CSV table of C-alpha atoms and ligand atoms in Angstrom, one decimal:
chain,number,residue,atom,x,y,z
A,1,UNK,CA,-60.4,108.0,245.0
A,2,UNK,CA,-64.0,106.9,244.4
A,3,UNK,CA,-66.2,104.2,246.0
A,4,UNK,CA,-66.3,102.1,242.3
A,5,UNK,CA,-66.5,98.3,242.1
A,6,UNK,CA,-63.7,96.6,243.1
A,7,UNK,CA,-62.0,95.3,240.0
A,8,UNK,CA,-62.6,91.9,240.6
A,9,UNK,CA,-66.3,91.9,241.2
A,10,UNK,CA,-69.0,91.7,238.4
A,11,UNK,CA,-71.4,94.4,238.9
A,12,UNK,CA,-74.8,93.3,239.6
A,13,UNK,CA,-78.3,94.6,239.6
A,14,UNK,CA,-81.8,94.0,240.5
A,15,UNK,CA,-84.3,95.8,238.9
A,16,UNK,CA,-86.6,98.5,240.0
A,17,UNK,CA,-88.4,96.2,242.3
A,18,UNK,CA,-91.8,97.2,241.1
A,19,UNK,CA,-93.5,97.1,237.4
A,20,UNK,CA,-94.4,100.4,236.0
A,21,UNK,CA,-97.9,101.0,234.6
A,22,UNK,CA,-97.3,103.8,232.5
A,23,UNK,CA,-93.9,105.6,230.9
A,24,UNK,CA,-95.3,108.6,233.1
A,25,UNK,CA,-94.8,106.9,236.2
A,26,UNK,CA,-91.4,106.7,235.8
A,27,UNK,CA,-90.5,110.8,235.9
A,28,UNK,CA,-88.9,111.9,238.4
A,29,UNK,CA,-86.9,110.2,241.3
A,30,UNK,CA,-83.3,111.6,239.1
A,31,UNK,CA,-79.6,110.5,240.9
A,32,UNK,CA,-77.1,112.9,241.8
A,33,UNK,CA,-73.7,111.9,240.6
A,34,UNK,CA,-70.3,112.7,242.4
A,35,UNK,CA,-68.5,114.4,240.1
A,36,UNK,CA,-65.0,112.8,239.9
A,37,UNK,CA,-62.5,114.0,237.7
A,38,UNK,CA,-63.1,118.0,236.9
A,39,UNK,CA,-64.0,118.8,240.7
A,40,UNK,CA,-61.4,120.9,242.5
A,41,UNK,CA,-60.0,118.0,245.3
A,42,UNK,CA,-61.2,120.3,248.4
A,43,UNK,CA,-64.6,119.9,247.7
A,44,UNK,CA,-67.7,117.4,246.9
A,45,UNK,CA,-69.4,118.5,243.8
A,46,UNK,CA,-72.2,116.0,242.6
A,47,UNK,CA,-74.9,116.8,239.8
A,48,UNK,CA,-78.4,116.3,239.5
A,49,UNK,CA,-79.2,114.3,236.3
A,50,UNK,CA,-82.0,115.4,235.1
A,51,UNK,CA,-81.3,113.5,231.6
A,52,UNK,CA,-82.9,110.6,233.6
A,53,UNK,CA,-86.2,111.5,233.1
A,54,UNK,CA,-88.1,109.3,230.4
A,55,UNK,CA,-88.4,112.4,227.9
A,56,UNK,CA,-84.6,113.3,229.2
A,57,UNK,CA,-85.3,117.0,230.7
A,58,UNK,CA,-85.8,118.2,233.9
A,59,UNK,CA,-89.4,119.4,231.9
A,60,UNK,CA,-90.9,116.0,231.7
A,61,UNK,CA,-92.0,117.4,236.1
A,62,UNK,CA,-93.4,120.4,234.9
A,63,UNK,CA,-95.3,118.6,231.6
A,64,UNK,CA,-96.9,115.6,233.8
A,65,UNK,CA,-98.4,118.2,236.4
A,66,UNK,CA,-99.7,121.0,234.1
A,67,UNK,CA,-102.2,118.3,232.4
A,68,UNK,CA,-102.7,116.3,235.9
A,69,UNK,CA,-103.5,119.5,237.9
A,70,UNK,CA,-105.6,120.5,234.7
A,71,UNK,CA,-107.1,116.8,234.6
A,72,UNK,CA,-108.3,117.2,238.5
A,73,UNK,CA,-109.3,121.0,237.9
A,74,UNK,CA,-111.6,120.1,235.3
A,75,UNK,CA,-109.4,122.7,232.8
A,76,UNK,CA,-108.1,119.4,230.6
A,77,UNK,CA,-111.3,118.2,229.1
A,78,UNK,CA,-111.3,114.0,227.7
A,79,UNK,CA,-109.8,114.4,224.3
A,80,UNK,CA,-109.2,118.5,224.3
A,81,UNK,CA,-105.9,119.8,222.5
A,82,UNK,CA,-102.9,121.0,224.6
A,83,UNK,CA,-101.4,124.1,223.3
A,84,UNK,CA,-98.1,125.6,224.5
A,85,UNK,CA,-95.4,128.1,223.1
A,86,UNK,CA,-91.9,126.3,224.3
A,87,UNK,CA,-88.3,126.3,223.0
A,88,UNK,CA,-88.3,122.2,223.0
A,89,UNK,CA,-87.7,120.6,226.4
A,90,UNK,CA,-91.3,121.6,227.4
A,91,UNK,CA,-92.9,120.5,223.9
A,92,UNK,CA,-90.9,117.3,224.1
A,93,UNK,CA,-92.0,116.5,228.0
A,94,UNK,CA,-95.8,117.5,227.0
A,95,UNK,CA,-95.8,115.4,223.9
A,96,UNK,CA,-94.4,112.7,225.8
A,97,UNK,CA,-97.6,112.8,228.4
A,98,UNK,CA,-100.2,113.8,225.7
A,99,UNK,CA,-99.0,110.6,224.1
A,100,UNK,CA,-99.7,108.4,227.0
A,101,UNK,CA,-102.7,109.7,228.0
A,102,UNK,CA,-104.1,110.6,224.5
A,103,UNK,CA,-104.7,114.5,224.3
A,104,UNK,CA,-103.4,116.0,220.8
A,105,UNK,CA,-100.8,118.7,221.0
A,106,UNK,CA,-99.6,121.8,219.4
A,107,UNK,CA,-96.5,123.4,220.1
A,108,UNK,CA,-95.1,126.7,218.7
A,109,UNK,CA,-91.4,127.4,218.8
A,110,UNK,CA,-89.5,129.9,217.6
A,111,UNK,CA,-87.2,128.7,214.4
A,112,UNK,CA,-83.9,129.5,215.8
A,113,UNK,CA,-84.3,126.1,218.5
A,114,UNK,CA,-82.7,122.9,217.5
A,115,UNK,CA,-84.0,120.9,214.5
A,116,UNK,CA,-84.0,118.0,216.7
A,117,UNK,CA,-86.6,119.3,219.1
A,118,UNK,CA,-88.6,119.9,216.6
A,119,UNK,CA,-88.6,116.7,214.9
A,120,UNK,CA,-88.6,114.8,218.2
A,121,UNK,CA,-91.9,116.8,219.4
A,122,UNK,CA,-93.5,115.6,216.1
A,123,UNK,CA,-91.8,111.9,216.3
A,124,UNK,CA,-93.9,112.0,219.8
A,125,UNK,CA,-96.7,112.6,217.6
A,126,UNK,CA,-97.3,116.6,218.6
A,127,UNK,CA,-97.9,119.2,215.7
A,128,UNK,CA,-95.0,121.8,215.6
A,129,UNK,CA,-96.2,125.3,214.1
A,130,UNK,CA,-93.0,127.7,213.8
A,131,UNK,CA,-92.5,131.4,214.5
A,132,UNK,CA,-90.0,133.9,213.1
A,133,UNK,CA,-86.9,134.3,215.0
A,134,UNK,CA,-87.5,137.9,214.8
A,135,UNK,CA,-90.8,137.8,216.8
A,136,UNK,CA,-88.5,136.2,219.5
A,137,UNK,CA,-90.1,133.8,222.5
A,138,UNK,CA,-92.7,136.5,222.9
A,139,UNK,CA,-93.6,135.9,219.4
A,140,UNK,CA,-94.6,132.1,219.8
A,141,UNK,CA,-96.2,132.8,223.0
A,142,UNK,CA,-98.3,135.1,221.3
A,143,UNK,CA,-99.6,132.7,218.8
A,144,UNK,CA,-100.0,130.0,221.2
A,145,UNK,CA,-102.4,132.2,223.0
A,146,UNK,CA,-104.1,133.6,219.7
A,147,UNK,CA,-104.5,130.0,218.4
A,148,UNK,CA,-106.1,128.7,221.9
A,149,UNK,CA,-108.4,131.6,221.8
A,150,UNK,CA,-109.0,130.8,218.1
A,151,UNK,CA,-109.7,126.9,218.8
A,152,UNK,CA,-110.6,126.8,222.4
A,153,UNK,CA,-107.7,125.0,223.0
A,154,UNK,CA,-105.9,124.3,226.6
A,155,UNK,CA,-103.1,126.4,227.0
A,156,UNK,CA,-100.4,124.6,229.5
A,157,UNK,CA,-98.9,128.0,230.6
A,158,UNK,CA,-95.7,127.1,232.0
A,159,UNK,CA,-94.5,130.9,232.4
A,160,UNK,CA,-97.3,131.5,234.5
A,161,UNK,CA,-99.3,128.1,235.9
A,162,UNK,CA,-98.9,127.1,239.7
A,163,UNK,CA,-98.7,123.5,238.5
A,164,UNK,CA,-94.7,124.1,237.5
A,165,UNK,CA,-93.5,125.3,240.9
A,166,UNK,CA,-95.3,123.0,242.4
A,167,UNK,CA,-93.9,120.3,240.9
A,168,UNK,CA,-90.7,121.2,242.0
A,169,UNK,CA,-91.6,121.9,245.4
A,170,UNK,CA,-93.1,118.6,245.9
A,171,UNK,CA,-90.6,116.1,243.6
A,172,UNK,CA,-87.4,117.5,242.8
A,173,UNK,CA,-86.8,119.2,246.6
A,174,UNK,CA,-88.3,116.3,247.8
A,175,UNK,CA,-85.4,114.1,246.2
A,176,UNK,CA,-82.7,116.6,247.3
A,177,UNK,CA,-83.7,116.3,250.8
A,178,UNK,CA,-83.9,112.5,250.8
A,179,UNK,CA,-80.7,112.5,248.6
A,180,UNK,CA,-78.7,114.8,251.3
A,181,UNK,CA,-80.4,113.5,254.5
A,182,UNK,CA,-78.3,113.7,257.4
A,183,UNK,CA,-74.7,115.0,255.2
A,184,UNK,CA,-73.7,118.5,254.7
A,185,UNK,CA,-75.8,120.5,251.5
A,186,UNK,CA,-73.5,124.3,251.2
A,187,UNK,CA,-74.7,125.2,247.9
A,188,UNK,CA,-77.4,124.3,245.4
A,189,UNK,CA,-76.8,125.7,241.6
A,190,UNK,CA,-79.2,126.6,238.9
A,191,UNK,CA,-80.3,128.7,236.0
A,192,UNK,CA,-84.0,129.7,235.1
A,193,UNK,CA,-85.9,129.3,232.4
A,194,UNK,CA,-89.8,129.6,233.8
A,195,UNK,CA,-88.4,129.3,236.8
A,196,UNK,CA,-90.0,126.6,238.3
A,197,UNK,CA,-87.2,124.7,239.4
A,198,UNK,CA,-85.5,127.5,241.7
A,199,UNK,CA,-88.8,129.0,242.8
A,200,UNK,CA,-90.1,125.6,243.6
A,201,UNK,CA,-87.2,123.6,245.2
A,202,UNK,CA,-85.9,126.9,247.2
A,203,UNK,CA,-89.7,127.2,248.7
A,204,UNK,CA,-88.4,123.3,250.4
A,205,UNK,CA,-85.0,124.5,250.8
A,206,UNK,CA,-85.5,127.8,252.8
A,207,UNK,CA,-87.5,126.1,255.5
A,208,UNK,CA,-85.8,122.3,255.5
A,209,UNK,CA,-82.2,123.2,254.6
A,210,UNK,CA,-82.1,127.2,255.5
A,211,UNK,CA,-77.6,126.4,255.2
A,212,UNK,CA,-77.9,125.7,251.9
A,213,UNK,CA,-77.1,128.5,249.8
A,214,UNK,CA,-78.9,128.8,246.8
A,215,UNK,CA,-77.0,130.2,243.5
A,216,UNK,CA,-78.9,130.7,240.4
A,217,UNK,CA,-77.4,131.9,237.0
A,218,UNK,CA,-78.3,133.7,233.8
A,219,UNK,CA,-76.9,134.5,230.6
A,220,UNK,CA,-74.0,137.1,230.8
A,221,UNK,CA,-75.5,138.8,228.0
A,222,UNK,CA,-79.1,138.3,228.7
A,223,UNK,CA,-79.1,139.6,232.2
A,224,UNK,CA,-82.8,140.3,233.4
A,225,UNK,CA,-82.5,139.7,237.0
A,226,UNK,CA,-79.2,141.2,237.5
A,227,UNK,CA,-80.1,144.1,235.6
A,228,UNK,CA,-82.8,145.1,238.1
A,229,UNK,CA,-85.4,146.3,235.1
A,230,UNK,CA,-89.2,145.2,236.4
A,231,UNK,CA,-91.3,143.1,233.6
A,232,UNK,CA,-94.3,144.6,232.5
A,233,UNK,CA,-97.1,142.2,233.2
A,234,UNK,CA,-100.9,142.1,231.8
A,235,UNK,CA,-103.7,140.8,234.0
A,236,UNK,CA,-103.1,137.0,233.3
A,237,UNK,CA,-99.4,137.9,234.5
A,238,UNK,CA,-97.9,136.8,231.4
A,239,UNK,CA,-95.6,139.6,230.1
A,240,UNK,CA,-96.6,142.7,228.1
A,241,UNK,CA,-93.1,143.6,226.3
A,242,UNK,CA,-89.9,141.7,225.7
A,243,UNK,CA,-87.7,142.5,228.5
A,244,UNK,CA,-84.9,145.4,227.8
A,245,UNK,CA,-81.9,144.0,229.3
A,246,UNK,CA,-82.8,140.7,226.7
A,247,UNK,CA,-80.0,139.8,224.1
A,248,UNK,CA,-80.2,136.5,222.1
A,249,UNK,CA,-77.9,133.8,223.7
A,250,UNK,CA,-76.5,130.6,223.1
A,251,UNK,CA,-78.4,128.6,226.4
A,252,UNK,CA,-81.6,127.1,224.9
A,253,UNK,CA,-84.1,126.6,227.8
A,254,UNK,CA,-82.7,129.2,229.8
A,255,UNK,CA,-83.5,133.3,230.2
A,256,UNK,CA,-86.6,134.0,227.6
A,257,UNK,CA,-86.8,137.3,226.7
A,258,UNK,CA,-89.1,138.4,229.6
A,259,UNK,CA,-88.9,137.9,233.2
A,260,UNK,CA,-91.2,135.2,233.8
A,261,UNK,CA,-94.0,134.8,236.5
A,262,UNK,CA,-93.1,131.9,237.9
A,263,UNK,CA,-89.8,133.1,238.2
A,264,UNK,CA,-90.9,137.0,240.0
A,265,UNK,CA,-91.8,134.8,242.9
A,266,UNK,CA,-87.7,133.7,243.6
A,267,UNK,CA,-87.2,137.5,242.8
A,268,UNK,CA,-89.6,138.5,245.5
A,269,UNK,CA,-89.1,136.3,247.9
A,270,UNK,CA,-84.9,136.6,247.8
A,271,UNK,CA,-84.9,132.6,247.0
A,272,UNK,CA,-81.3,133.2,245.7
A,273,UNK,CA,-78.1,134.1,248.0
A,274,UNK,CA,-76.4,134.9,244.9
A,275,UNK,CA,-76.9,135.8,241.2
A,276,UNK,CA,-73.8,134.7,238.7
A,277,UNK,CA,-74.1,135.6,235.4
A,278,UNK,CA,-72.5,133.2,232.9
A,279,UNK,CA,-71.1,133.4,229.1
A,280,UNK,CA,-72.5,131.3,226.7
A,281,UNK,CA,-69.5,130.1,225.2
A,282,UNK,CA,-68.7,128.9,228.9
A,283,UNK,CA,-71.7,126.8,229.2
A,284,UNK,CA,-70.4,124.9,225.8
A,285,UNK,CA,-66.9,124.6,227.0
A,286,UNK,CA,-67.9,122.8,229.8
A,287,UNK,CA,-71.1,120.6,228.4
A,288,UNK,CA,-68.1,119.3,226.5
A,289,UNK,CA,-66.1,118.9,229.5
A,290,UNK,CA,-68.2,117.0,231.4
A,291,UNK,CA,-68.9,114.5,228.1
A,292,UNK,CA,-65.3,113.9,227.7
A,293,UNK,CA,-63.8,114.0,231.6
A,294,UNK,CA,-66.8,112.6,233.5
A,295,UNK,CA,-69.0,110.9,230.9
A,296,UNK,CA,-71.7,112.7,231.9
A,297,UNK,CA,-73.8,113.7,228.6
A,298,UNK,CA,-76.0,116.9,229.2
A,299,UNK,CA,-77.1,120.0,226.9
A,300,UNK,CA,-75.7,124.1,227.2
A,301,UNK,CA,-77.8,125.0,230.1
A,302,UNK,CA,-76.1,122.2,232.0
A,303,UNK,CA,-72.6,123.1,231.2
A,304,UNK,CA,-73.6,126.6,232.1
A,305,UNK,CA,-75.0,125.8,235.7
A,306,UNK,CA,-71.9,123.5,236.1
A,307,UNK,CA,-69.4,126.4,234.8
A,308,UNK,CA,-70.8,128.2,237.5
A,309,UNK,CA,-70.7,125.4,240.3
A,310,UNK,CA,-67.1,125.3,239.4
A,311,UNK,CA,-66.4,128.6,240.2
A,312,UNK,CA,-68.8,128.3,243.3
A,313,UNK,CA,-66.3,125.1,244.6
A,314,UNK,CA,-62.9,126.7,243.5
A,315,UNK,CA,-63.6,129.7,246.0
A,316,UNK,CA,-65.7,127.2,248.6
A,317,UNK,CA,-64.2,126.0,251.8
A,318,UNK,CA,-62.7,123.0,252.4
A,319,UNK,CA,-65.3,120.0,252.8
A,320,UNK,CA,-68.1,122.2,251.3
A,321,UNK,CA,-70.5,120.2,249.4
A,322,UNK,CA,-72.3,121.4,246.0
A,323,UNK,CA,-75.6,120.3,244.2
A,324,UNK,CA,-76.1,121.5,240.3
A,325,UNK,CA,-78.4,121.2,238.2
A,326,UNK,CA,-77.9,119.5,234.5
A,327,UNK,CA,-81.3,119.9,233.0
A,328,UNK,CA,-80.9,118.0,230.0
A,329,UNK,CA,-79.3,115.7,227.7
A,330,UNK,CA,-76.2,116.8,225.5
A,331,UNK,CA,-78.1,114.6,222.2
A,332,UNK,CA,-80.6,117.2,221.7
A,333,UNK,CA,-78.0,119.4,220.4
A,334,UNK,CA,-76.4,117.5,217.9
A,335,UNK,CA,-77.5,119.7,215.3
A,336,UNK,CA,-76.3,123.2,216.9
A,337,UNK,CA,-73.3,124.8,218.2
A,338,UNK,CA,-72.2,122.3,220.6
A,339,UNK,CA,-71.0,120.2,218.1
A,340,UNK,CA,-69.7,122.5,216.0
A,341,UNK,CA,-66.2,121.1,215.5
A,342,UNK,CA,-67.3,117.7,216.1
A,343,UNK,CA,-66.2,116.0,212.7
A,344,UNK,CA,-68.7,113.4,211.3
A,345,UNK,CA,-65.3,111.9,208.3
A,346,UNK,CA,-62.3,110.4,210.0
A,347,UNK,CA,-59.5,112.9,211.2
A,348,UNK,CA,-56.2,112.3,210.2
A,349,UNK,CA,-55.3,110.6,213.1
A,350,UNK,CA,-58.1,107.9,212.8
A,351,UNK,CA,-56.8,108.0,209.2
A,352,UNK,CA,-53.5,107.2,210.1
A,353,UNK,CA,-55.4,104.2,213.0
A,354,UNK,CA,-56.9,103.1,210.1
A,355,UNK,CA,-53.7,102.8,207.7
A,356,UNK,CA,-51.6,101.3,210.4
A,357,UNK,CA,-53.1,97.7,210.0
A,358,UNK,CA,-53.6,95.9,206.5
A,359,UNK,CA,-57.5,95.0,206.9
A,360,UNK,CA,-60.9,97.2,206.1
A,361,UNK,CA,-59.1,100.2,205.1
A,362,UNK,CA,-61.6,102.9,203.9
A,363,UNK,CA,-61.1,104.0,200.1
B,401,PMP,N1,-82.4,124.1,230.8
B,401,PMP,C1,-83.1,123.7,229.8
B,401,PMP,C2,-82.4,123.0,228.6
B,401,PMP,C3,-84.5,123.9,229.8
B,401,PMP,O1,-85.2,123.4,228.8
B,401,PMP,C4,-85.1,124.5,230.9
B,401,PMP,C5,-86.6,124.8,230.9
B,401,PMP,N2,-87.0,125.8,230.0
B,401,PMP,C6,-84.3,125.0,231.9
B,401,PMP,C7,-82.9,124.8,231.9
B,401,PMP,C8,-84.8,125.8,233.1
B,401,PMP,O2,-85.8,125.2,233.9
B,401,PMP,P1,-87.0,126.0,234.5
B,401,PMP,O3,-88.0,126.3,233.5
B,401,PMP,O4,-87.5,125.1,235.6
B,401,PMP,O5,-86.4,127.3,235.1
């Protein structure tokens, strides 16, 4: 079955064998994790736990580099605000960063995101200014810009800034090629959000791994890529109009409502072998799945890349091994509609737990 501890040893460990200067020195460098009890037996399916990182998204890369390619371009000045438009994972990575190295920031988010992204950006010390759900992700992109123009603020860019690829290309490939040295790599899996993961690992895994085939996924309902309708750009390459194929779906972090930038350079290149689109609901049912069959504790867009690995593995061939993605952790959702359903009173069973023995009943 799986290469656990025997029984009868005591698990040990070691420490990190180093001492960490700063919080930002440890992002990065995730695990990937056999998955044991929901893969189909034929195949090898592991995730990439991107819940690791210290800010617990795959985001904390993408945050790190935009203000230490900024730092070395002279961009980032000693002291200067950080401005960016994100739906939390971002905001929550950049806080983390501006935090350690002491830059104040301001994030705008549209108000339909998780209350608990907002509150965490703001625990982290950031200021979070809302925009109507109406205006949708265009909406708070627009007055990130208009407020950087208005204060002379630095604007991260994630939609459009080399430093996100980059990141990718050079941390999180990196780790999948160390991580799958010298075994068998058939598919990697992922959604977009910017983009930068996919356009950034599959730059590494086209010329290292050229076998591996590289899935990415979108929102059933929110189909850009699939749908084959070009984004209108201005000059700065950051979109002119919200995207027509866009609808409003339930995978935070995933599909904005334009094609971005970062993301046109997958689309151009043909980084992707195949394109799955994915229902919402799906990416919910099996989040919940993997908290409650593997223990593995990660957000919508992570059930959603793993609903689509498992369809990937059920139709692979025998021995086939699969990498996805899980970009985040399941606890920044408590508040939305993955745990709907998930009762906060006793049910009647733990009623009826309770009841069964005479001591600390509940009134
Ligand atoms: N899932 C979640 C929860 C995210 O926050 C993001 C980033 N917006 C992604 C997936 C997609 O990552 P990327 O921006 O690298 O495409």
């Amino acid at each position: 079955m799986t290469t656990q501890t025997q029984a009868t040893d005591i698990r040990t460990t070691s420490g990190q064998g180093r001492l960490y200067d700063s919080v930002l020195d440890t992002v990065g460098n995730t695990p990937c994790i056999r998955i044991n009890n929901l893969a189909p037996d034929h195949v090898q399916l592991y995730v990439k736990a991107e819940f690791f990182n210290p800010a617990a998204s795959v985001k904390d890369r993408l945050a790190l580099n935009i203000i230490e390619s900024a730092e070395r371009s002279g961009a980032l000045k000693p002291g200067q605000t950080v401005i960016e438009a994100t739906s939390g994972n971002t905001g929550i990575g950049l806080a983390m960063v501006c935090a350690a190295k002491g830059y104040p920031l301001v994030v705008t988010m549209a108000e339909s995101f998780s209350i608990e992204r907002r509150r965490l950006m703001r625990f982290l010390g950031a200021k979070v200014v809302l925009t109507p759900k109406a205006a949708k992700g265009f909406g708070m992109y627009q007055k990130a810009v208009e407020l950087a123009e208005a204060n002379g603020w630095f604007l991260a860019r994630q939609f459009e800034t080399d430093a996100n690829a980059d990141i990718h290309e050079s941390t999180t490939a990196r780790e999948i090629l160390g991580d799958f040295e010298g075994r068998r790599l058939d598919y990697w899996v992922t959604g977009y959000g910017t983009g930068g993961t996919v356009s950034g690992v599959a730059r590494v895994l086209r010329k290292e791994r050229p076998q591996t085939k590289i899935i990415l996924s979108e929102p059933a309902n929110a189909a850009l890529v699939t749908s084959g309708i070009a984004q209108e750009r201005g000059p700065d390459n950051s979109p002119a109009v919200s995207h027509a194929a866009f609808e409003p779906h339930p995978i935070q972090g995933w599909t904005p409502d334009f094609i971005p930038h970062v993301l046109q350079e997958a689309i151009d290149n043909s980084y992707f072998d195949q394109l799955i689109p994915v229902p919402g609901p799906q990416g919910i049912e099996w989040s919940q799945q993997l908290a409650r069959r593997e223990g593995i504790l990660t957000g919508v867009s992570g059930g959603a890349s793993f609903a689509v690995a498992m369809q990937i593995a059920k139709a692979a061939e025998p021995g086939s091994v699969i990498l996805c993605m899980l970009p985040d952790t399941g606890e920044r959702y408590l508040s939305s509609p993955l745990f709907e359903g998930i009762p906060e009173v006793m049910t009647d069973e733990e009623l009826e737990l309770s009841k069964s023995t005479p001591g600390n009943q509940m009134g």
